[in-house]
Coordinates of C-alpha atoms in Angstrom, one line a residue:
M1 CA 11.3 -5.6 -27.3
A2 CA 12.9 -5.9 -23.8
K3 CA 10.7 -6.6 -20.8
I4 CA 11.4 -4.0 -18.2
A5 CA 10.8 -3.8 -14.4
Y6 CA 11.0 -0.6 -12.5
F7 CA 10.9 -0.5 -8.7
Q8 CA 9.5 2.7 -7.3
C9 CA 10.4 2.9 -3.6
P10 CA 8.9 5.9 -1.9
T11 CA 9.1 4.1 1.5
G12 CA 12.1 2.0 0.8
I13 CA 12.6 -1.6 -0.2
S14 CA 12.8 -5.0 1.6
G15 CA 12.6 -8.6 0.4
D16 CA 9.0 -9.1 1.5
M17 CA 7.9 -5.9 -0.2
C18 CA 9.5 -7.2 -3.5
L19 CA 7.6 -10.5 -3.1
G20 CA 4.4 -8.7 -2.5
A21 CA 4.8 -6.5 -5.5
L22 CA 5.6 -9.5 -7.7
V23 CA 2.6 -11.5 -6.5
H24 CA 0.3 -8.5 -7.0
A25 CA 1.7 -8.1 -10.5
G26 CA 0.5 -11.6 -11.4
V27 CA 3.3 -14.1 -10.3
P28 CA 1.3 -17.1 -8.8
L29 CA 2.1 -17.7 -5.2
D30 CA 1.8 -21.5 -5.8
Y31 CA 4.5 -21.2 -8.4
L32 CA 6.8 -19.5 -5.9
K33 CA 6.0 -22.1 -3.3
E34 CA 6.7 -25.0 -5.7
K35 CA 10.1 -23.6 -6.8
L36 CA 11.2 -22.6 -3.3
E37 CA 10.5 -26.2 -2.1
L38 CA 13.5 -27.1 -4.3
L39 CA 15.8 -25.3 -1.8
G40 CA 15.2 -28.1 0.7
I41 CA 14.3 -25.7 3.6
G42 CA 10.5 -25.9 3.3
A43 CA 10.1 -27.2 6.8
E44 CA 11.6 -24.0 8.2
Y45 CA 9.0 -21.5 7.0
E46 CA 5.5 -20.9 5.7
L47 CA 4.8 -18.5 2.8
K48 CA 1.6 -16.5 3.0
S49 CA 0.0 -13.8 0.9
E50 CA -2.9 -11.5 1.7
P51 CA -4.5 -8.2 0.5
V52 CA -4.0 -5.3 2.8
R53 CA -4.6 -1.5 2.7
R54 CA -2.0 1.2 3.3
Q55 CA -3.5 4.7 3.6
G56 CA -6.6 3.4 1.7
Q57 CA -4.6 1.8 -1.1
L58 CA -5.0 -1.9 -1.8
A59 CA -1.7 -3.8 -2.0
T60 CA -0.4 -7.4 -1.4
K61 CA 1.5 -8.4 1.7
V62 CA 3.7 -11.5 1.5
S63 CA 4.9 -12.9 4.8
V64 CA 7.6 -15.5 5.4
N65 CA 6.5 -17.0 8.8
L66 CA 9.3 -19.1 10.4
T67 CA 8.2 -22.4 11.9
Q68 CA 11.4 -23.4 13.8
H69 CA 12.8 -20.1 14.9
N70 CA 11.6 -16.7 16.2
S71 CA 12.2 -13.6 14.2
D72 CA 12.4 -10.0 15.3
D73 CA 9.3 -7.9 14.6
H74 CA 10.7 -4.9 12.8
E75 CA 9.1 -2.8 10.1
H76 CA 11.1 -4.6 7.3
H77 CA 11.8 -7.7 9.3
H78 CA 15.3 -8.3 10.4
H79 CA 15.8 -12.0 10.2
S80 CA 16.0 -14.9 12.5
S81 CA 18.8 -15.9 14.7
T82 CA 19.8 -18.8 12.3
T83 CA 23.3 -18.1 10.9
R84 CA 24.9 -19.4 7.7
H85 CA 28.1 -18.8 5.9
L86 CA 28.0 -17.7 2.2
S87 CA 29.3 -21.1 1.1
Q88 CA 26.3 -22.8 2.8
I89 CA 23.8 -20.5 1.2
E90 CA 25.4 -21.0 -2.2
A91 CA 25.2 -24.8 -1.8
I92 CA 21.5 -24.5 -0.9
I93 CA 20.9 -22.5 -4.1
L94 CA 23.0 -24.6 -6.4
Q95 CA 21.6 -28.0 -5.3
A96 CA 18.0 -26.7 -6.0
K97 CA 18.6 -26.7 -9.8
L98 CA 16.6 -23.5 -10.2
P99 CA 16.1 -21.8 -13.6
Q100 CA 19.5 -20.6 -14.8
Q101 CA 18.7 -16.9 -14.6
V102 CA 17.2 -17.3 -11.1
E103 CA 20.4 -19.1 -9.9
I104 CA 22.7 -16.5 -11.3
R105 CA 20.8 -13.6 -9.9
S106 CA 20.3 -15.2 -6.4
L107 CA 24.0 -16.1 -6.1
A108 CA 25.0 -12.6 -7.2
I109 CA 22.8 -10.9 -4.6
F110 CA 24.1 -12.9 -1.7
R111 CA 27.7 -12.4 -2.9
K112 CA 27.1 -8.6 -3.0
L113 CA 25.6 -8.8 0.5
A114 CA 28.6 -10.8 1.8
E115 CA 31.0 -8.2 0.3
A116 CA 29.2 -5.4 2.2
E117 CA 29.1 -7.3 5.5
A118 CA 32.7 -8.3 5.1
D119 CA 33.8 -4.7 4.6
V120 CA 31.7 -3.5 7.6
H121 CA 33.1 -6.2 10.0
G122 CA 36.7 -6.2 8.7
M123 CA 36.8 -9.8 7.6
T124 CA 36.9 -11.9 4.4
V125 CA 33.7 -12.9 2.5
E126 CA 34.2 -16.5 3.5
E127 CA 34.3 -15.6 7.2
V128 CA 31.0 -13.6 7.2
H129 CA 28.2 -15.0 9.3
F130 CA 24.9 -13.9 7.9
H131 CA 23.2 -13.1 11.3
E132 CA 20.3 -11.2 9.8
V133 CA 20.5 -11.8 6.1
G134 CA 21.5 -15.4 5.9
A135 CA 18.5 -16.8 7.8
T136 CA 15.7 -18.7 6.2
D137 CA 13.4 -15.8 5.5
A138 CA 16.2 -13.9 3.7
I139 CA 16.9 -16.9 1.4
V140 CA 13.2 -17.1 0.6
D141 CA 13.0 -13.3 0.0
I142 CA 15.9 -13.2 -2.4
V143 CA 15.4 -16.4 -4.3
G144 CA 11.6 -15.7 -4.4
T145 CA 12.2 -12.3 -5.9
C146 CA 14.5 -13.7 -8.5
L147 CA 11.9 -16.4 -9.3
G148 CA 9.2 -13.8 -9.7
L149 CA 11.3 -11.6 -12.0
D150 CA 12.1 -14.7 -14.1
W151 CA 8.4 -15.7 -14.3
L152 CA 7.6 -12.2 -15.6
N153 CA 10.5 -12.6 -18.2
I154 CA 12.2 -9.4 -16.9
E155 CA 15.3 -8.6 -18.9
Q156 CA 16.1 -5.1 -17.7
F157 CA 15.7 -3.9 -14.1
Y158 CA 15.7 -0.3 -12.9
C159 CA 15.1 1.3 -9.4
S160 CA 14.1 4.7 -8.1
T161 CA 16.3 6.7 -5.8
L162 CA 16.1 5.3 -2.3
P163 CA 15.1 7.0 1.0
T164 CA 17.7 6.8 3.8
G165 CA 15.2 6.5 6.7
G166 CA 16.4 7.4 10.2
G167 CA 16.5 6.6 13.8
T168 CA 17.9 3.2 15.0
V169 CA 17.2 -0.4 14.6
W170 CA 17.9 -3.5 16.7
A171 CA 20.1 -6.2 15.0
A172 CA 22.3 -9.1 16.0
H173 CA 25.1 -6.7 16.9
G174 CA 22.9 -4.5 19.0
Q175 CA 21.3 -1.2 18.3
L176 CA 22.4 0.3 15.0
P177 CA 21.9 3.7 13.3
V178 CA 19.7 3.8 10.2
P179 CA 20.7 3.2 7.5
A180 CA 22.3 0.1 8.9
P181 CA 26.1 -0.3 8.2
A182 CA 25.6 -3.0 5.6
V183 CA 22.9 -0.9 3.8
L184 CA 25.2 2.2 3.8
K185 CA 28.0 0.1 2.4
L186 CA 25.7 -1.2 -0.3
F187 CA 24.7 2.4 -1.1
E188 CA 28.4 3.2 -1.6
I189 CA 29.1 0.1 -3.7
G190 CA 26.2 0.7 -6.0
K191 CA 26.6 4.5 -6.1
V192 CA 22.9 4.7 -5.1
P193 CA 21.3 8.2 -5.2
V194 CA 19.6 8.6 -1.8
Y195 CA 17.5 11.2 -0.1
S196 CA 15.6 11.8 3.2
N197 CA 11.8 11.6 3.0
G198 CA 11.5 12.8 6.6
I199 CA 10.4 9.3 7.9
E200 CA 12.5 8.2 10.9
R201 CA 12.3 4.5 10.4
E202 CA 14.3 1.7 8.8
L203 CA 13.1 1.9 5.2
V204 CA 15.8 0.0 3.3
T205 CA 16.9 -3.4 4.7
P206 CA 20.1 -5.2 3.8
T207 CA 18.2 -7.7 1.8
G208 CA 16.3 -5.0 -0.1
A209 CA 19.4 -3.0 -0.7
A210 CA 21.3 -6.0 -2.0
I211 CA 18.5 -6.9 -4.4
A212 CA 18.4 -3.3 -5.8
V213 CA 22.1 -2.8 -6.0
T214 CA 22.8 -6.1 -7.7
L215 CA 20.0 -6.1 -10.2
A216 CA 19.4 -2.5 -11.1
Q217 CA 21.0 -1.2 -14.2
S218 CA 20.6 2.4 -12.9
F219 CA 18.8 4.4 -10.2
G220 CA 16.6 7.4 -10.7
E221 CA 13.7 8.2 -13.0
P222 CA 11.9 5.4 -14.7
P223 CA 13.0 4.4 -18.2
A224 CA 10.8 5.1 -21.2
L225 CA 8.3 2.2 -21.4
S226 CA 4.7 1.2 -22.1
I227 CA 3.4 0.0 -18.7
Q228 CA 1.5 -3.3 -18.9
T229 CA 1.2 -4.2 -15.2
I230 CA 1.6 -2.6 -11.8
G231 CA 2.4 -4.6 -8.7
L232 CA 2.0 -3.1 -5.2
G233 CA 3.9 -4.7 -2.4
A234 CA 3.0 -3.7 1.1
G235 CA 5.4 -3.1 4.0
S236 CA 4.5 -4.2 7.5
Q237 CA 3.3 -1.0 9.2
D238 CA 1.5 2.2 8.3
L239 CA 3.7 5.3 7.7
P240 CA 2.8 8.9 7.0
I241 CA 2.7 8.0 3.3
P242 CA 1.5 4.7 1.8
N243 CA 4.0 2.0 2.7
I244 CA 4.0 0.4 -0.7
L245 CA 6.7 -0.6 -3.1
R246 CA 5.4 -0.1 -6.7
L247 CA 6.6 -2.4 -9.4
W248 CA 6.1 -1.2 -13.0
V249 CA 6.2 -3.9 -15.6
G250 CA 6.3 -3.1 -19.3
E251 CA 8.1 -3.0 -22.6
Q252 CA 10.1 -0.3 -24.4
H253 CA 7.6 1.3 -26.9
P254 CA 8.6 1.0 -30.6
S255 CA 8.2 4.7 -31.1
L256 CA 10.9 5.3 -28.5
D257 CA 13.5 3.8 -30.7
S258 CA 13.3 6.7 -33.2
D259 CA 16.1 9.2 -33.8
I260 CA 14.3 12.0 -32.1
F261 CA 14.8 10.4 -28.7
S262 CA 18.5 9.8 -29.3
T263 CA 19.1 13.5 -29.4
V264 CA 17.7 14.1 -25.9
N265 CA 20.3 14.4 -23.2
T266 CA 19.2 12.3 -20.2
E267 CA 22.5 12.8 -18.4
I268 CA 21.3 15.8 -16.4
Q269 CA 22.7 15.6 -12.8
T270 CA 20.1 16.6 -10.3
I271 CA 19.7 16.6 -6.5
T272 CA 16.6 14.9 -5.1
E273 CA 15.0 16.3 -2.0
T274 CA 11.8 15.8 0.0
I275 CA 9.3 18.7 0.2
S276 CA 6.0 19.2 2.0
V277 CA 3.1 20.6 -0.1
L278 CA 0.2 22.3 1.8
Q279 CA -3.0 23.1 0.0
T280 CA -6.3 24.7 1.0
Q281 CA -9.3 26.1 -0.9
I282 CA -10.8 29.5 0.3
D283 CA -13.8 31.4 -1.0
D284 CA -14.4 34.0 1.6
L285 CA -11.1 35.9 2.1
S286 CA -10.0 39.3 1.0
P287 CA -7.1 39.4 -1.6
Q288 CA -5.3 41.8 0.7
V289 CA -5.3 39.1 3.5
I290 CA -3.9 36.5 1.0
A291 CA -1.1 38.9 0.0
Y292 CA -0.2 39.5 3.7
T293 CA -0.3 35.7 4.3
F294 CA 2.1 35.2 1.5
E295 CA 4.6 37.5 3.2
L296 CA 4.4 35.6 6.5
L297 CA 4.8 32.2 4.8
F298 CA 7.9 33.3 3.0
Q299 CA 9.3 34.7 6.2
A300 CA 8.6 31.4 7.9
G301 CA 10.7 29.5 5.4
A302 CA 8.3 28.6 2.6
I303 CA 10.1 27.7 -0.7
D304 CA 7.2 28.9 -2.8
V305 CA 3.6 30.1 -2.3
F306 CA 1.1 30.6 -5.1
S307 CA -2.7 30.8 -5.6
Q308 CA -4.9 29.7 -8.5
P309 CA -8.5 30.8 -9.2
I310 CA -11.0 27.9 -8.9
T311 CA -14.7 27.4 -8.9
M312 CA -15.9 25.7 -5.7
K313 CA -19.2 24.1 -4.7
K314 CA -22.4 26.1 -5.2
S315 CA -20.4 27.8 -8.1
R316 CA -18.5 30.1 -5.7
L317 CA -15.4 31.6 -7.0
G318 CA -12.4 30.9 -4.8
V319 CA -8.7 30.4 -4.7
L320 CA -6.5 27.3 -4.3
L321 CA -3.6 28.3 -2.0
T322 CA -0.5 26.1 -2.3
V323 CA 2.6 26.3 0.0
I324 CA 5.8 24.4 -0.8
C325 CA 8.2 24.1 2.1
H326 CA 10.8 21.7 3.6
P327 CA 9.2 19.2 6.0
E328 CA 10.7 20.9 9.1
H329 CA 8.8 24.1 8.2
R330 CA 5.4 22.4 7.6
Q331 CA 4.0 22.9 11.1
V332 CA 4.8 26.6 11.3
C333 CA 3.4 27.2 7.7
E334 CA 0.3 25.3 8.6
A335 CA -0.1 27.4 11.8
I336 CA 0.1 30.6 9.7
L337 CA -2.6 29.4 7.3
F338 CA -5.0 28.5 10.2
R339 CA -4.3 31.8 12.0
E340 CA -4.3 34.2 9.1
T341 CA -7.0 32.7 6.8
T342 CA -10.5 31.4 7.1
T343 CA -9.7 27.9 6.1
L344 CA -11.0 25.0 8.2
G345 CA -8.8 22.3 6.8
I346 CA -5.4 21.9 5.1
R347 CA -4.2 19.0 3.0
H348 CA -0.5 18.1 3.2
T349 CA 1.6 15.6 1.4
L350 CA 5.3 14.7 1.1
Q351 CA 6.7 14.8 -2.4
N352 CA 10.1 14.3 -4.1
R353 CA 11.5 17.0 -6.3
S354 CA 14.6 17.1 -8.5
I355 CA 16.6 20.3 -8.5
L356 CA 19.8 21.5 -10.1
K357 CA 22.7 22.6 -7.9
R358 CA 22.6 26.4 -7.5
D359 CA 25.3 28.9 -6.7
I360 CA 24.9 32.6 -5.9
Q361 CA 27.6 34.8 -7.4
T362 CA 27.9 38.6 -7.3
V363 CA 28.8 40.8 -10.3
E364 CA 29.4 44.6 -10.6
T365 CA 27.5 46.8 -13.0
Q366 CA 27.7 50.6 -13.5
Y367 CA 24.7 50.9 -11.2
G368 CA 26.0 48.6 -8.4
A369 CA 26.3 45.0 -7.3
V370 CA 23.8 42.4 -8.5
R371 CA 23.6 38.8 -7.2
V372 CA 23.3 36.2 -10.0
K373 CA 21.9 32.7 -9.5
V374 CA 23.8 30.0 -11.5
G375 CA 22.4 26.5 -12.1
F376 CA 24.6 23.5 -12.6
S377 CA 24.3 20.0 -13.9
G378 CA 27.5 18.5 -12.6
K379 CA 30.1 21.0 -13.8
K380 CA 28.0 22.2 -16.7
I381 CA 26.2 25.5 -16.3
T382 CA 22.6 25.3 -17.4
N383 CA 21.1 28.6 -16.3
V384 CA 22.2 32.1 -15.3
Q385 CA 19.7 34.6 -13.9
P386 CA 20.3 37.9 -12.1
E387 CA 18.2 38.3 -8.9
Y388 CA 15.0 40.2 -9.4
E389 CA 15.1 42.1 -6.2
D390 CA 18.7 43.4 -6.8
C391 CA 17.7 44.6 -10.3
A392 CA 14.6 46.3 -9.1
K393 CA 16.4 48.1 -6.3
L394 CA 19.1 49.5 -8.6
A395 CA 16.5 50.4 -11.3
K396 CA 14.6 52.5 -8.8
Q397 CA 17.7 54.1 -7.3
H398 CA 19.0 55.2 -10.6
K399 CA 15.7 55.8 -12.4
V400 CA 16.5 53.3 -15.2
S401 CA 14.5 50.3 -16.5
W402 CA 14.7 47.0 -14.7
L403 CA 15.5 45.4 -18.1
E404 CA 18.6 47.6 -18.5
V405 CA 20.0 46.6 -15.0
H406 CA 19.2 42.9 -15.8
R407 CA 21.0 43.1 -19.2
L408 CA 24.1 44.8 -17.7
A409 CA 24.3 42.1 -15.0
L410 CA 24.2 39.3 -17.6
Q411 CA 26.8 41.1 -19.7
S412 CA 29.1 41.5 -16.6
W413 CA 28.7 37.8 -15.7
Y414 CA 29.5 36.6 -19.2
G415 CA 32.4 39.1 -19.4
L416 CA 31.0 41.1 -22.3
P417 CA 31.7 44.8 -22.8

């Protein structure tokens, strides 16, 4: 059975986060140090590993501390001022006589990175100076990552969708927008599905993007596998959500080879977006107030609001009130909950959700116009539903059942008599 690695990147990906995840998953740091010495640049850096906590979660932070040059102190470090051409980097890797798979993967990653940089700067691959990604720490990050994957005997590599980040970052060419130009080009080259998680920081570095684009067979949901080990690689700073790259290591389960799974269509084309989820538990509020609060939340832009009956401490009956909204509406929805309910605290998290593309179309029935919501996966229609409010309005006006209006709207959309 194939050994599989899946990189889950809620806060992005960088070379040092990859190393941290691999060490946390069991790759010995001493093994990495021993093999990296073969590169002949050991005097230029020191490799360290330490346990750290991100939002209370224990993870491993691997640092490449330069001994001869200064490096910029960014979230996912931009590399030292040392510059090298691709040919020099390839020579360093080739002379090291690394394991064959490590050599092939490392050279491919740097070649992909050079192609992106060349396109951004309008030059040939041979002319590219690796200001930020050709320095010592980048070589250690990339070759070290390939060494770790080889030590784990990884045959298939997959990666989640990647967050774009935001804001600006300082680099060798000055202040750049995030994603950095080379990262954006790598997203294009690899046809990487991306989304915004609302965090205005550099989340994907050129090194991290090159590793993912070069090695990943596909981006998106994890493949079917039996998980054997989880590796958690920490980023440099605390973010609103745990700044951790999660490496899943496992094998394809034998039962997943059966014919039943071959009939499942996994080619559904979805859109990934970031949402805020607010939750609070209440045991002393009138149902009438809850209904009124629902109305205000929807008016404020909530995507969905719902309540669930729960039993709270001291066996009190209460409700769990959940609000789903876009991150830009979180503060106003939170303010409504504090103002209109008796809650003393609200939990809020950022989550990813996959949605189908939707389109609103209008059809004519004998009772009037009805809007119809149509769901798409690519160009394929997956769902057709007349809008509830339109059906209800016409049913009341003409004193007919809601079901009849709903049926006529579907008939009209499908072109049936």
